[in-house]
Tab-separated table of N, CA and C in Angstrom:
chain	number	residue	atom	x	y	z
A	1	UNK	N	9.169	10.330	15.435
A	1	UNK	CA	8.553	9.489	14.435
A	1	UNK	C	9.477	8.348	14.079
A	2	UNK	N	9.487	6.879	13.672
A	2	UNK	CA	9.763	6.189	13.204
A	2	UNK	C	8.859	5.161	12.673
A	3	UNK	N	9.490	4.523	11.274
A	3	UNK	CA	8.812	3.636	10.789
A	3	UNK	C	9.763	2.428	11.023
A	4	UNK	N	8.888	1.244	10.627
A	4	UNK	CA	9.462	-0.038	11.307
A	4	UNK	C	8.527	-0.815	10.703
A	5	UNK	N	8.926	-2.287	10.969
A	5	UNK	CA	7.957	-3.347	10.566
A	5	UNK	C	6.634	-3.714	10.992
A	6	UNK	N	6.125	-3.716	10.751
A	6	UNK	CA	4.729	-4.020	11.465
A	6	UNK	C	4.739	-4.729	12.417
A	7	UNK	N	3.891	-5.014	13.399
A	7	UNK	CA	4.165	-6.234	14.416
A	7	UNK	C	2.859	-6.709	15.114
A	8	UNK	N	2.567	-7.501	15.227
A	8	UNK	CA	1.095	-8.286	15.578
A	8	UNK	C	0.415	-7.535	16.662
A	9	UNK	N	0.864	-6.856	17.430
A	9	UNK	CA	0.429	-5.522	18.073
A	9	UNK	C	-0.331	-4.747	17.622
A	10	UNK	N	0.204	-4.696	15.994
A	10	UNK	CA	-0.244	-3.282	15.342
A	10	UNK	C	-1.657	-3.816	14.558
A	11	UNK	N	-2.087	-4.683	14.455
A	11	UNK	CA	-3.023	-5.422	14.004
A	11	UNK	C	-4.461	-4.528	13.886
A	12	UNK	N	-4.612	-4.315	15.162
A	12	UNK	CA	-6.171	-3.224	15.280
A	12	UNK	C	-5.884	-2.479	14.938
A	13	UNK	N	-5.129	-1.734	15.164
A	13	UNK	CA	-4.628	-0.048	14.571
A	13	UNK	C	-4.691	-0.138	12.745
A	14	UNK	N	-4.043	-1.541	12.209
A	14	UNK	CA	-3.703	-1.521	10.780
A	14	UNK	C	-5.267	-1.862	10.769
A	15	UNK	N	-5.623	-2.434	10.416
A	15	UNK	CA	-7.329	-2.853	10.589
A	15	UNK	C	-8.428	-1.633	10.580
A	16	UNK	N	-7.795	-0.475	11.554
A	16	UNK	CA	-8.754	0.491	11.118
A	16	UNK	C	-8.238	1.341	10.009
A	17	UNK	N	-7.169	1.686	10.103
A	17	UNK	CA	-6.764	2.681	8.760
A	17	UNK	C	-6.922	1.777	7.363
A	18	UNK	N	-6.883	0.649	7.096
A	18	UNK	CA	-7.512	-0.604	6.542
A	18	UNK	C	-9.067	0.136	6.151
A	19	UNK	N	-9.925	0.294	6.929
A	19	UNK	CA	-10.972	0.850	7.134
A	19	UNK	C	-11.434	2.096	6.120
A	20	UNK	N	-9.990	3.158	6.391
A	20	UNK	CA	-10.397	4.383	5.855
A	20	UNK	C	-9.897	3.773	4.444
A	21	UNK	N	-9.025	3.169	4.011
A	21	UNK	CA	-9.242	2.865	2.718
A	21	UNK	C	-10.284	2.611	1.465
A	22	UNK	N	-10.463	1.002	2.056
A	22	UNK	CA	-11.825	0.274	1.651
A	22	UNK	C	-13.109	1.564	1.736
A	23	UNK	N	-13.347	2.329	2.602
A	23	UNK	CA	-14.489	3.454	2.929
A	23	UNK	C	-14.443	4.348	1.458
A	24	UNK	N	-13.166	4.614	1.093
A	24	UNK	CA	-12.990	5.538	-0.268
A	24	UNK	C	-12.881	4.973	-1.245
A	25	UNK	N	-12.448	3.716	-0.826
A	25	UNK	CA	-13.052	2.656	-2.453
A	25	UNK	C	-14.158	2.100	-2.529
A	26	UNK	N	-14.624	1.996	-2.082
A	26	UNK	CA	-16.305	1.750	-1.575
A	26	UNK	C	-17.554	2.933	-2.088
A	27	UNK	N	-16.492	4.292	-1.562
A	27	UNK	CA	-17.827	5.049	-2.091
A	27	UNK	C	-17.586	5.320	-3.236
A	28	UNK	N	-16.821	5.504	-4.139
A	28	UNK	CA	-16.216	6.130	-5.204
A	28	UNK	C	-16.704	4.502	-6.156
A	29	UNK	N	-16.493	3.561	-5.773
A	29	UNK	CA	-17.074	2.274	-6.787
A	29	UNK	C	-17.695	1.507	-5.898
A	30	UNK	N	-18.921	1.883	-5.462
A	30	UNK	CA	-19.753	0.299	-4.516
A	30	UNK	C	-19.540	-0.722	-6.048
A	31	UNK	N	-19.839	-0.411	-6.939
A	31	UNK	CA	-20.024	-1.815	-8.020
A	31	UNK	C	-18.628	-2.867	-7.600
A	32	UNK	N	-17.768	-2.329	-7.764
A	32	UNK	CA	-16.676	-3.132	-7.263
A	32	UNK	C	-15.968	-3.214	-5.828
A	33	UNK	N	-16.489	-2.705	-5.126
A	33	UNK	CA	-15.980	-2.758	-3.177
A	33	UNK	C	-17.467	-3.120	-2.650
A	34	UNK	N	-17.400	-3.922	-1.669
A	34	UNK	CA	-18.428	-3.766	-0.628
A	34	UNK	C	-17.910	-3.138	0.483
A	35	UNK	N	-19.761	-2.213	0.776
A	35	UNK	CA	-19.064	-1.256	2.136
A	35	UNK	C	-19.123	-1.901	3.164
A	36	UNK	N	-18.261	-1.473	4.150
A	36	UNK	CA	-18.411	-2.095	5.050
A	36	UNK	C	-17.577	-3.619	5.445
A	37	UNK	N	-16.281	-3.441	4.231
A	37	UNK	CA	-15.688	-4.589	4.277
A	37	UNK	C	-14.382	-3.911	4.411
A	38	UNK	N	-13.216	-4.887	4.154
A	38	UNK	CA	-12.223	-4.363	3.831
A	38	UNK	C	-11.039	-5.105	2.962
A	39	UNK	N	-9.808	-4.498	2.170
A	39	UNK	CA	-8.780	-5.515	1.867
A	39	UNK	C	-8.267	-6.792	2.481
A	40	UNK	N	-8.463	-6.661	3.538
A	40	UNK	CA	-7.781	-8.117	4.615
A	40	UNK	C	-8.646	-7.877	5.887
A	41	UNK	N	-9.137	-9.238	6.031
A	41	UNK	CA	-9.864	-9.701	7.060
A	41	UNK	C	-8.723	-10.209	8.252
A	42	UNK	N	-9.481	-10.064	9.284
A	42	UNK	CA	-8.186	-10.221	10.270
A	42	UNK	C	-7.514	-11.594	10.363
A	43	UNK	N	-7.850	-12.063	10.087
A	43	UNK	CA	-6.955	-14.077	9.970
A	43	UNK	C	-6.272	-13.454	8.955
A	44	UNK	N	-6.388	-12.830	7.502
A	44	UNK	CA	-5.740	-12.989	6.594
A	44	UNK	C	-4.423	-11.923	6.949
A	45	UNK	N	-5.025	-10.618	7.975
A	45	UNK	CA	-3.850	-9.612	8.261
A	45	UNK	C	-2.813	-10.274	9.056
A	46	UNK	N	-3.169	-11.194	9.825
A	46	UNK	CA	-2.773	-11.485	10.733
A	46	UNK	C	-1.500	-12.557	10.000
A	47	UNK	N	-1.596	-13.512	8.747
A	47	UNK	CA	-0.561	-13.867	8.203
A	47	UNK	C	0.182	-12.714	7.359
A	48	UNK	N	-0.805	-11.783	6.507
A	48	UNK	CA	0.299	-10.834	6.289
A	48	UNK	C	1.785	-10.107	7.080
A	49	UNK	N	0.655	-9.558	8.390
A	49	UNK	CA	2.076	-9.525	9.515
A	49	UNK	C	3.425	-10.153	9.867
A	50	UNK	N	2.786	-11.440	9.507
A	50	UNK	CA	3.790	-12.392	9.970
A	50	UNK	C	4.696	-12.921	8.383
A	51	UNK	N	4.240	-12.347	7.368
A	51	UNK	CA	4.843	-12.438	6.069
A	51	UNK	C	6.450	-12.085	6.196
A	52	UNK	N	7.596	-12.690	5.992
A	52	UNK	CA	8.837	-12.241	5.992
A	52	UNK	C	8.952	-11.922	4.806
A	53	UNK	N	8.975	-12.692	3.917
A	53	UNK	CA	9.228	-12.328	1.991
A	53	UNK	C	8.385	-11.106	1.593
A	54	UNK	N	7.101	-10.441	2.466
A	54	UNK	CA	6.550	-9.337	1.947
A	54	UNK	C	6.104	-8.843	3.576
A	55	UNK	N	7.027	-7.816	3.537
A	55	UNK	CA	6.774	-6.773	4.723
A	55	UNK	C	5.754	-5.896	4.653
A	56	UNK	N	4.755	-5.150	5.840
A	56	UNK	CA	4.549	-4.497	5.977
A	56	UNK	C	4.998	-3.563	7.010
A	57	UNK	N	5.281	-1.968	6.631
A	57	UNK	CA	5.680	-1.254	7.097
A	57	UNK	C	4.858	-0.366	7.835
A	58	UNK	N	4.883	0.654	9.381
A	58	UNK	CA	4.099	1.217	10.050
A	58	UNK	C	4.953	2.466	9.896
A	59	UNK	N	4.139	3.517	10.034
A	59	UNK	CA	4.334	5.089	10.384
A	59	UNK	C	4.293	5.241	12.148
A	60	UNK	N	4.839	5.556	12.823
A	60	UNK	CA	4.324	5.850	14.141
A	60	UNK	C	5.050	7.080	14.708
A	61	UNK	N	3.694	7.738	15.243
A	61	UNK	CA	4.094	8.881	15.633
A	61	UNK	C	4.832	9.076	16.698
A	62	UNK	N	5.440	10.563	17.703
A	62	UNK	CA	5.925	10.759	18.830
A	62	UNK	C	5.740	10.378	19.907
A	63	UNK	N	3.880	10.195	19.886
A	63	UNK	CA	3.663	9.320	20.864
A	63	UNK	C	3.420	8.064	20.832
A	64	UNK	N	3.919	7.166	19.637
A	64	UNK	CA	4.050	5.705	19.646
A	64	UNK	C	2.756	5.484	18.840
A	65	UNK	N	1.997	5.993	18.430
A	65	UNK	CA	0.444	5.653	17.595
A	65	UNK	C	1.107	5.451	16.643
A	66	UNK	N	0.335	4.391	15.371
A	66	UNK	CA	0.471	3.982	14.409
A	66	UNK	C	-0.874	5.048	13.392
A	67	UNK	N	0.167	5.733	12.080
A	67	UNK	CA	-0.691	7.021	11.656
A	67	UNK	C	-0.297	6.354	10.432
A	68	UNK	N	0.031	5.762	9.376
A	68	UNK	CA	0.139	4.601	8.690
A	68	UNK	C	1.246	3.706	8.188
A	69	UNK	N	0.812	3.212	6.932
A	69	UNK	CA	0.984	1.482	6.569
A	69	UNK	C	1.508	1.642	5.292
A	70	UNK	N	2.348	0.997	4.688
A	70	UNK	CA	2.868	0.297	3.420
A	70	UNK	C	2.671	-1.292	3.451
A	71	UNK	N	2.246	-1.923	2.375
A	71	UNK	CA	2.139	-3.008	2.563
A	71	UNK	C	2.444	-3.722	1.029
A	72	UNK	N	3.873	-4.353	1.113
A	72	UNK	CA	4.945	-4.477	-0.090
A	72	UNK	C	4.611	-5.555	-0.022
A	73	UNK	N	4.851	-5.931	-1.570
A	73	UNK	CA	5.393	-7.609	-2.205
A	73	UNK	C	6.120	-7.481	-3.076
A	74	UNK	N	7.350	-8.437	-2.789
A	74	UNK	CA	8.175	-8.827	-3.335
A	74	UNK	C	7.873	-9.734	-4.526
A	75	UNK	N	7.836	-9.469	-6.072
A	75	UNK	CA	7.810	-9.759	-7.327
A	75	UNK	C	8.966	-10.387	-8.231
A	76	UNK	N	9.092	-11.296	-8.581
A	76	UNK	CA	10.229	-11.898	-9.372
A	76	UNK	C	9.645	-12.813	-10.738
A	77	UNK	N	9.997	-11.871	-12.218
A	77	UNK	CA	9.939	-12.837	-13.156
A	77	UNK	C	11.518	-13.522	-13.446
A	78	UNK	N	11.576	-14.671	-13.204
A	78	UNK	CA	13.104	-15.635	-13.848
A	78	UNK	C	11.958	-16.482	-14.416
A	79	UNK	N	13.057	-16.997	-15.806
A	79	UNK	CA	12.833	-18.105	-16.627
A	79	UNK	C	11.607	-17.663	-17.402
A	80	UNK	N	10.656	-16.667	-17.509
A	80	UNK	CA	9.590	-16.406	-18.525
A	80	UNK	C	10.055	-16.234	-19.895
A	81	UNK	N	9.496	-17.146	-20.691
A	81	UNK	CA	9.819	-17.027	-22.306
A	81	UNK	C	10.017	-15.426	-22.905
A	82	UNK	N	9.085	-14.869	-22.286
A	82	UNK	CA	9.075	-13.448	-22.812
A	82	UNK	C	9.339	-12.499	-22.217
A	83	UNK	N	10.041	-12.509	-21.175
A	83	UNK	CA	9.853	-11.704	-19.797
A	83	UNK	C	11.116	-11.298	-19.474
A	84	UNK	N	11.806	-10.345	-19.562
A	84	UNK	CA	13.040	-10.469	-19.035
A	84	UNK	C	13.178	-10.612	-17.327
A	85	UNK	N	14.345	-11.381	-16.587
A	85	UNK	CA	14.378	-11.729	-15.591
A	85	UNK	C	14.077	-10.228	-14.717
A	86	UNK	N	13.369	-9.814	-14.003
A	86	UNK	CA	12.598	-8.733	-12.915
A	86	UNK	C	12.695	-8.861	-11.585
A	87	UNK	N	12.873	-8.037	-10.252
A	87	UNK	CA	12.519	-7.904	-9.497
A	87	UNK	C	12.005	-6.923	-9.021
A	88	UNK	N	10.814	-7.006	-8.624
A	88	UNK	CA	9.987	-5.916	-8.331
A	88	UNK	C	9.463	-5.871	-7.264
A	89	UNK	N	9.425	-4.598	-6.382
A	89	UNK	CA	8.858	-4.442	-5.120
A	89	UNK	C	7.206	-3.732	-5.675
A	90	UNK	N	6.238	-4.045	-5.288
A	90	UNK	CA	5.026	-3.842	-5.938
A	90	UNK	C	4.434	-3.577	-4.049
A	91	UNK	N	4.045	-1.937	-4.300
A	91	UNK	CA	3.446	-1.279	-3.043
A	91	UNK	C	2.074	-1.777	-3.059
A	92	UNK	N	1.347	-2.854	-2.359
A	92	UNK	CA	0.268	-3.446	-2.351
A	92	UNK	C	-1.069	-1.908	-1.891
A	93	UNK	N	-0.327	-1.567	-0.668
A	93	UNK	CA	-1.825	-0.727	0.055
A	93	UNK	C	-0.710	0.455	0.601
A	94	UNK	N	-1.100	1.386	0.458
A	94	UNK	CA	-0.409	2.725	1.839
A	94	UNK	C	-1.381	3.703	2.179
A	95	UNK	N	-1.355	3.851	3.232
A	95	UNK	CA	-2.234	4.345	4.071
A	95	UNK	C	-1.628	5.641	5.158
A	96	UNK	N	-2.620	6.829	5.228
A	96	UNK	CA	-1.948	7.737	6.268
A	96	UNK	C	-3.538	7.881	7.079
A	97	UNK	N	-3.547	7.631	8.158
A	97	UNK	CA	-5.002	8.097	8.648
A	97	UNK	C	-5.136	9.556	8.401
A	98	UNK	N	-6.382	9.269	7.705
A	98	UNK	CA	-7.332	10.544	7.513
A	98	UNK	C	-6.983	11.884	8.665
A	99	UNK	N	-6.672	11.600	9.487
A	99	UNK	CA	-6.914	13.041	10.575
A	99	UNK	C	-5.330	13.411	10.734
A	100	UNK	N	-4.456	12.610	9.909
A	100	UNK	CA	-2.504	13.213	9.762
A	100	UNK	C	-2.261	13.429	8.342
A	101	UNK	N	-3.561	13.212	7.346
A	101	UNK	CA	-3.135	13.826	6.145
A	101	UNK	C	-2.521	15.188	5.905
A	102	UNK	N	-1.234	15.211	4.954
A	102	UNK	CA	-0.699	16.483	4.709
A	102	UNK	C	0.134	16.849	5.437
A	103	UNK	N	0.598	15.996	6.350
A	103	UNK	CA	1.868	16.198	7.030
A	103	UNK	C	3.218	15.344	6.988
A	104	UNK	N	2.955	14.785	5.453
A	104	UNK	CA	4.361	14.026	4.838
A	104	UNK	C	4.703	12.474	5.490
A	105	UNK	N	3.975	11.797	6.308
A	105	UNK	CA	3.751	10.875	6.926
A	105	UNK	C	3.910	9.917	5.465
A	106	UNK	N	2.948	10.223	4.168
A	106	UNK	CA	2.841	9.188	3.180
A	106	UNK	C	4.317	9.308	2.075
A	107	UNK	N	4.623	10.647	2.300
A	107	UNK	CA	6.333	10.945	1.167
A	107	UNK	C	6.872	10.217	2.313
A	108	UNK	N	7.072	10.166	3.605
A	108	UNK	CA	8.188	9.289	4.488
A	108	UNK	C	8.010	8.115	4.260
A	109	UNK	N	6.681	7.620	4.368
A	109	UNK	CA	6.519	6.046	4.054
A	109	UNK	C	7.023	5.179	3.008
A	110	UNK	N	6.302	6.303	1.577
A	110	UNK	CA	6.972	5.848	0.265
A	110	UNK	C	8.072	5.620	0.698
A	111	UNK	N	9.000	6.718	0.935
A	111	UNK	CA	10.337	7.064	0.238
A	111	UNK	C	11.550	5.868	1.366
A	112	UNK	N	10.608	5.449	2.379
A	112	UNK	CA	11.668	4.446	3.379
A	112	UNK	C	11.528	3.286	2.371
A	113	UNK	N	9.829	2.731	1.942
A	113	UNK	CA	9.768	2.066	1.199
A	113	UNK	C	10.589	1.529	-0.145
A	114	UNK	N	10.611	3.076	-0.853
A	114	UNK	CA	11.718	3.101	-2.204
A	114	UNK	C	13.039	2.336	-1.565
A	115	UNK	N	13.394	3.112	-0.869
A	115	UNK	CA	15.236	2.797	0.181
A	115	UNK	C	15.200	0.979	0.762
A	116	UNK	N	13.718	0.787	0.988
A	116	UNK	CA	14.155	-0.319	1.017
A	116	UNK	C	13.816	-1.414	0.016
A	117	UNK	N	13.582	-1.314	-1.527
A	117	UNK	CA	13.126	-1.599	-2.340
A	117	UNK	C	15.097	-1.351	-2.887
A	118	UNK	N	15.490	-0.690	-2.772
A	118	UNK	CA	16.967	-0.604	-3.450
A	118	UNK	C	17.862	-1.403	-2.626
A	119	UNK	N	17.786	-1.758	-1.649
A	119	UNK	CA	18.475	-2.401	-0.194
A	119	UNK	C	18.340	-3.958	-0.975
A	120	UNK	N	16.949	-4.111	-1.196
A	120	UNK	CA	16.366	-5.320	-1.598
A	120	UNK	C	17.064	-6.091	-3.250
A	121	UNK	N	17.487	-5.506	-3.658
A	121	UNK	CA	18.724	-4.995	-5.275
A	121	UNK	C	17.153	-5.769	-5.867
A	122	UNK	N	15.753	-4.311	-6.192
A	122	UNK	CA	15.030	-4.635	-6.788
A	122	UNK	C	15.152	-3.532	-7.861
A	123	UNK	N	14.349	-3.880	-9.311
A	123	UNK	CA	14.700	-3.170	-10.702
A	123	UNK	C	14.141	-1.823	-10.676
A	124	UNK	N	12.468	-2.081	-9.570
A	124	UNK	CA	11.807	-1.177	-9.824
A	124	UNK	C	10.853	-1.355	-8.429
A	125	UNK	N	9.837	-0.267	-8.579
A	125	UNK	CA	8.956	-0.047	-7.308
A	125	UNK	C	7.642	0.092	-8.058
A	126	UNK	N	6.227	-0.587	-7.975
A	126	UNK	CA	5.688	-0.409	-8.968
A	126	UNK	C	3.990	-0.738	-7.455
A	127	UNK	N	2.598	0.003	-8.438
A	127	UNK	CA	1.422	0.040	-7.485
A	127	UNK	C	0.483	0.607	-8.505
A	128	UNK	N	-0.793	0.147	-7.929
A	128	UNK	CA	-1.586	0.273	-8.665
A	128	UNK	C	-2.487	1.673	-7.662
A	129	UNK	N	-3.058	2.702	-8.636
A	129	UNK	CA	-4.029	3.217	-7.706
A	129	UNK	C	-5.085	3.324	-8.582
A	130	UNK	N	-6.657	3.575	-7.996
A	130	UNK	CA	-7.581	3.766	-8.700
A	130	UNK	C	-7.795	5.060	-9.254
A	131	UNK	N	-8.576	5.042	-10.643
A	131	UNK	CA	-8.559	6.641	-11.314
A	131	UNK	C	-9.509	7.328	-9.843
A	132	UNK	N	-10.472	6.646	-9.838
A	132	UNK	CA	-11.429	7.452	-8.717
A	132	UNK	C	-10.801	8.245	-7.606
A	133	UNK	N	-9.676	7.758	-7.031
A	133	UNK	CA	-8.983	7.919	-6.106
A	133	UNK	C	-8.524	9.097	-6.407
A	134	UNK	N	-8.467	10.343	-6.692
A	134	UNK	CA	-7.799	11.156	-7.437
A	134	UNK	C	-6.502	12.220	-6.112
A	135	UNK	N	-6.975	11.954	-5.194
A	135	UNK	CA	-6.189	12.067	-4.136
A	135	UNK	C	-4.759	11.446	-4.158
A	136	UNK	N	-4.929	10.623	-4.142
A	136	UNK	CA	-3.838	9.470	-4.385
A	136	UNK	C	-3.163	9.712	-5.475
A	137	UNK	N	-3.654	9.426	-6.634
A	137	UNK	CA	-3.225	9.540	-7.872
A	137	UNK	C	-2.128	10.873	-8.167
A	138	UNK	N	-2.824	11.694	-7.739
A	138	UNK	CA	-1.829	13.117	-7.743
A	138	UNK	C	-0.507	13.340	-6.347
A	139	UNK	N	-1.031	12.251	-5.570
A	139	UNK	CA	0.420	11.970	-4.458
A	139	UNK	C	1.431	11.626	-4.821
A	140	UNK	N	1.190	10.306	-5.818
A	140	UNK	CA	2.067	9.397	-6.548
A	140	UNK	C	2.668	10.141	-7.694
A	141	UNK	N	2.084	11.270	-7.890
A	141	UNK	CA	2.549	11.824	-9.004
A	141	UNK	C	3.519	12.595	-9.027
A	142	UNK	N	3.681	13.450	-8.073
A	142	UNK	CA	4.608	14.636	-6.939
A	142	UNK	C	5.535	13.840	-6.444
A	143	UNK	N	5.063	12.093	-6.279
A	143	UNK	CA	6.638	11.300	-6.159
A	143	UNK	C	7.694	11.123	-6.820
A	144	UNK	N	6.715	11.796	-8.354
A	144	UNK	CA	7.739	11.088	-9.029
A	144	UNK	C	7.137	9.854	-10.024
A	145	UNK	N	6.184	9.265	-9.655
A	145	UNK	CA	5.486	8.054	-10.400
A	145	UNK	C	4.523	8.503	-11.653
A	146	UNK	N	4.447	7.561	-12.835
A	146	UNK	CA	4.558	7.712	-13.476
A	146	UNK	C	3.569	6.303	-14.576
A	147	UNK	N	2.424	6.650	-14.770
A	147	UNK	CA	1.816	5.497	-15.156
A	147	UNK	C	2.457	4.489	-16.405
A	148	UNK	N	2.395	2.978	-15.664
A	148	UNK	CA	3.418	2.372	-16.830
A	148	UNK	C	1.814	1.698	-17.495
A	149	UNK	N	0.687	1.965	-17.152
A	149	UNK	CA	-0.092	0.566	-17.691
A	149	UNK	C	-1.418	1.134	-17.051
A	150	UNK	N	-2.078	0.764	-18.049
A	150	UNK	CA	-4.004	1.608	-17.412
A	150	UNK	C	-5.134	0.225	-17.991
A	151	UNK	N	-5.264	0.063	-16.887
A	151	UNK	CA	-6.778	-1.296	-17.227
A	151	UNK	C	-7.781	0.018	-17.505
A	152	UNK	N	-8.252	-0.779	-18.816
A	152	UNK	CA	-9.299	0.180	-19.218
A	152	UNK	C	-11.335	-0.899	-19.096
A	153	UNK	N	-12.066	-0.386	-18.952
A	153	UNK	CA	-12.895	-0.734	-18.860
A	153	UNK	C	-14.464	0.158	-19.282
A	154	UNK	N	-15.116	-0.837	-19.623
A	154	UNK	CA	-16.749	-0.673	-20.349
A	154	UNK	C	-17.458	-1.211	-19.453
A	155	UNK	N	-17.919	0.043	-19.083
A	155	UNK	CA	-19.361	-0.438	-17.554
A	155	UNK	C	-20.608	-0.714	-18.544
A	156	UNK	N	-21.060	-1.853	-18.207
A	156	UNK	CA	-22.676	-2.089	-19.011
A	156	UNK	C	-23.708	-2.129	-18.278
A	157	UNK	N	-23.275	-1.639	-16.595
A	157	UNK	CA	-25.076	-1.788	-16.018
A	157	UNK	C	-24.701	-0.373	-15.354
């Protein structure tokens, strides 16, 4: 197994596990996902890849398959009136394909992620997941994470 940077290779492979994402945010909230879509369209993955200031990271297995994705941005408040100066690595998307869940693929991902979030001399490691998601939510939790902030919301239709 090793993880590594993504590389324009990995494009289809990220694209479908991309897939199983959007699919569980989709069913869990069609009001806010369309099915059948996804976070990044391929022109837009395709500059992500090539992003240096915000890496994405691959899982790949023994036999060289890509089983998943981290997909980081690099965050900096300087000079905000109210803000003390921040750097923050903010985990955009992570992903383990559906058929390698439960075999620590997503604690390796995080945790290269964290290592390289400290490499990076950032304050903190910070991501959003959905309540629906409850899978997730309880992954992040066994990491160690720890909700700093909850968008709350009033559905009216």
């Amino acid at each position: 197994m090793t993880i590594r940077r993504a590389q324009a290779q990995d494009q289809k492979r990220i694209g479908e596990l991309l897939d199983q994402v959007h699919d569980i945010h989709a069913r869990a909230r069609p009001d806010i996902f369309k099915i059948g879509r996804r976070k990044y369209p391929d022109a837009e993955l395709e500059k992500r890849l090539a992003d240096a200031q915000n890496p994405v990271f691959v899982y790949e297995d023994e036999n060289g398959a890509v089983q998943g994705y981290a997909f980081c941005e690099l965050q900096e408040t300087q000079g905000h009136p109210s803000l003390a100066g921040r750097r923050v690595l903010y985990l955009d998307d992570l992903c383990v394909n559906a058929a390698c869940r439960g075999q620590h693929i997503g604690k390796r991902l995080y945790e290269y992620v964290l290592e390289y979030a400290r490499r990076e001399q950032c304050d903190s490691l910070t991501l959003n997941v959905w309540q629906a998601n409850e899978s997730a939510s309880g992954f992040y939790r066994k990491l160690g994470l720890a909700p700093l902030k909850t968008l709350m919301e009033q559905r009216l239709s």
